[in-house]
Amino acid sequence: MRNKIGIFDSGIGGLTTLEEIRKLLPNESYIYYADSKHNPYGEKSDEELYKIVKDIVNKLLEKKVKIIVIACNTATTRCIEKLRNDYPKILFVGTEPAIKVACDNGYNNTIVMATPGTIASERIHDLISKNQRENQNIYLLPCEGLANAIETNDLKRVSKLLHEYLDGYKEKSVDSVVLGCTHYPHIKKKILNILPNVKLIDGNIGVANRVKYLLEKNKLINKSKKTGTLEIINSNNE
Ligand code: DGL
């Protein structure tokens, strides 16, 4: 019987997504697959990334998951369409930069921080053209190396990269920053140290709501009153 929620990312980033989903659905059981071995995803070609992602999907399906959460903006923006074609019966929930949230809330000067892979994706340009209103500026900021510095807990490199990428925005009247990579919520404080007046926006709550909605719609919610289990697998240990 398929009864678990499968979640994956290129390491610790998706743990921020997992946390949000578990808050909403504590009685579900989870398998979190941290693919640290292949981090960073954001600097891989489409073909290379799809092969990696497909292997993980197959592993999660062998473990009888009922839904797969792609807790990674890069893998979502570059692979989700192909995954849905290749696995038409599987429920997938993706994670996308929360550009819609920034635009709907009326922010006028928004930075979208994301991996080079996400920034180069067609999907991000679709999100902008669907949601951006007149007078809203959106600055796309590819943050090469940042997800990997977070993954490897190299705090010196994190600070150096953040200054390199964000210092130039100090004088602009930026009012929001979309955290378009699930690794970035881990460094919220460091971003706010450089840009103290911005609202940080991540898409994790939206992902959690979508998982709940799809499980309810497909009658797949776990009815047990007990707190569910969590299994974490790291590809470095396989
Ligand atoms: N955490 C991922 C994302 O949301 C990917 C980071 C990476 O491996 O480059 O984009």
JSON list of N, CA and C and ligand atoms in Angstrom, two decimals, residues 9-10 39-42 72-74 115 147 181-183, ligand 1:
[
{"chain": "A", "resi": 9, "resn": "ASP", "atom": "N", "xyz": [15.35, 16.80, -2.47]},
{"chain": "A", "resi": 9, "resn": "ASP", "atom": "CA", "xyz": [16.08, 18.01, -2.88]},
{"chain": "A", "resi": 9, "resn": "ASP", "atom": "C", "xyz": [17.55, 17.62, -2.99]},
{"chain": "A", "resi": 10, "resn": "SER", "atom": "N", "xyz": [18.36, 18.56, -3.45]},
{"chain": "A", "resi": 10, "resn": "SER", "atom": "CA", "xyz": [19.80, 18.29, -3.57]},
{"chain": "A", "resi": 10, "resn": "SER", "atom": "C", "xyz": [20.49, 18.47, -2.23]},
{"chain": "A", "resi": 39, "resn": "ASN", "atom": "N", "xyz": [24.67, 17.72, -5.33]},
{"chain": "A", "resi": 39, "resn": "ASN", "atom": "CA", "xyz": [24.57, 19.17, -5.16]},
{"chain": "A", "resi": 39, "resn": "ASN", "atom": "C", "xyz": [25.81, 19.82, -5.80]},
{"chain": "A", "resi": 40, "resn": "PRO", "atom": "N", "xyz": [25.65, 20.92, -6.52]},
{"chain": "A", "resi": 40, "resn": "PRO", "atom": "CA", "xyz": [24.44, 21.70, -6.77]},
{"chain": "A", "resi": 40, "resn": "PRO", "atom": "C", "xyz": [23.71, 21.28, -8.05]},
{"chain": "A", "resi": 41, "resn": "TYR", "atom": "N", "xyz": [22.38, 21.21, -7.94]},
{"chain": "A", "resi": 41, "resn": "TYR", "atom": "CA", "xyz": [21.54, 20.94, -9.11]},
{"chain": "A", "resi": 41, "resn": "TYR", "atom": "C", "xyz": [21.54, 22.14, -10.07]},
{"chain": "A", "resi": 42, "resn": "GLY", "atom": "N", "xyz": [21.66, 23.32, -9.48]},
{"chain": "A", "resi": 42, "resn": "GLY", "atom": "CA", "xyz": [21.45, 24.56, -10.23]},
{"chain": "A", "resi": 42, "resn": "GLY", "atom": "C", "xyz": [22.51, 24.85, -11.26]},
{"chain": "A", "resi": 72, "resn": "CYS", "atom": "N", "xyz": [12.50, 21.50, -4.48]},
{"chain": "A", "resi": 72, "resn": "CYS", "atom": "CA", "xyz": [13.63, 22.14, -5.12]},
{"chain": "A", "resi": 72, "resn": "CYS", "atom": "C", "xyz": [13.12, 22.94, -6.32]},
{"chain": "A", "resi": 73, "resn": "ASN", "atom": "N", "xyz": [13.41, 24.22, -6.31]},
{"chain": "A", "resi": 73, "resn": "ASN", "atom": "CA", "xyz": [12.96, 25.08, -7.41]},
{"chain": "A", "resi": 73, "resn": "ASN", "atom": "C", "xyz": [13.63, 24.70, -8.72]},
{"chain": "A", "resi": 74, "resn": "THR", "atom": "N", "xyz": [14.91, 24.35, -8.64]},
{"chain": "A", "resi": 74, "resn": "THR", "atom": "CA", "xyz": [15.65, 24.04, -9.87]},
{"chain": "A", "resi": 74, "resn": "THR", "atom": "C", "xyz": [15.06, 22.80, -10.54]},
{"chain": "A", "resi": 115, "resn": "THR", "atom": "N", "xyz": [18.97, 29.72, -8.19]},
{"chain": "A", "resi": 115, "resn": "THR", "atom": "CA", "xyz": [20.16, 29.14, -8.81]},
{"chain": "A", "resi": 115, "resn": "THR", "atom": "C", "xyz": [20.22, 29.59, -10.28]},
{"chain": "A", "resi": 147, "resn": "ALA", "atom": "N", "xyz": [23.89, 27.91, -3.07]},
{"chain": "A", "resi": 147, "resn": "ALA", "atom": "CA", "xyz": [23.25, 26.70, -2.53]},
{"chain": "A", "resi": 147, "resn": "ALA", "atom": "C", "xyz": [24.32, 25.71, -2.06]},
{"chain": "A", "resi": 181, "resn": "CYS", "atom": "N", "xyz": [15.06, 29.39, -3.97]},
{"chain": "A", "resi": 181, "resn": "CYS", "atom": "CA", "xyz": [15.82, 28.14, -3.82]},
{"chain": "A", "resi": 181, "resn": "CYS", "atom": "C", "xyz": [15.56, 27.69, -2.39]},
{"chain": "A", "resi": 182, "resn": "THR", "atom": "N", "xyz": [15.24, 26.42, -2.21]},
{"chain": "A", "resi": 182, "resn": "THR", "atom": "CA", "xyz": [14.86, 25.98, -0.86]},
{"chain": "A", "resi": 182, "resn": "THR", "atom": "C", "xyz": [16.03, 25.96, 0.12]},
{"chain": "A", "resi": 183, "resn": "HIS", "atom": "N", "xyz": [17.24, 26.11, -0.37]},
{"chain": "A", "resi": 183, "resn": "HIS", "atom": "CA", "xyz": [18.37, 26.26, 0.56]},
{"chain": "A", "resi": 183, "resn": "HIS", "atom": "C", "xyz": [18.37, 27.64, 1.24]},
{"chain": "B", "resi": 1, "resn": "DGL", "atom": "N1", "xyz": [17.47, 23.69, -3.24]},
{"chain": "B", "resi": 1, "resn": "DGL", "atom": "C1", "xyz": [17.44, 23.72, -4.64]},
{"chain": "B", "resi": 1, "resn": "DGL", "atom": "C2", "xyz": [16.50, 24.74, -5.23]},
{"chain": "B", "resi": 1, "resn": "DGL", "atom": "O1", "xyz": [15.49, 25.01, -4.62]},
{"chain": "B", "resi": 1, "resn": "DGL", "atom": "C3", "xyz": [18.66, 23.45, -5.46]},
{"chain": "B", "resi": 1, "resn": "DGL", "atom": "C4", "xyz": [19.98, 23.96, -5.06]},
{"chain": "B", "resi": 1, "resn": "DGL", "atom": "C5", "xyz": [21.07, 23.38, -5.92]},
{"chain": "B", "resi": 1, "resn": "DGL", "atom": "O2", "xyz": [21.33, 22.18, -5.75]},
{"chain": "B", "resi": 1, "resn": "DGL", "atom": "O3", "xyz": [21.62, 24.09, -6.78]},
{"chain": "B", "resi": 1, "resn": "DGL", "atom": "O4", "xyz": [16.72, 25.25, -6.30]}
]
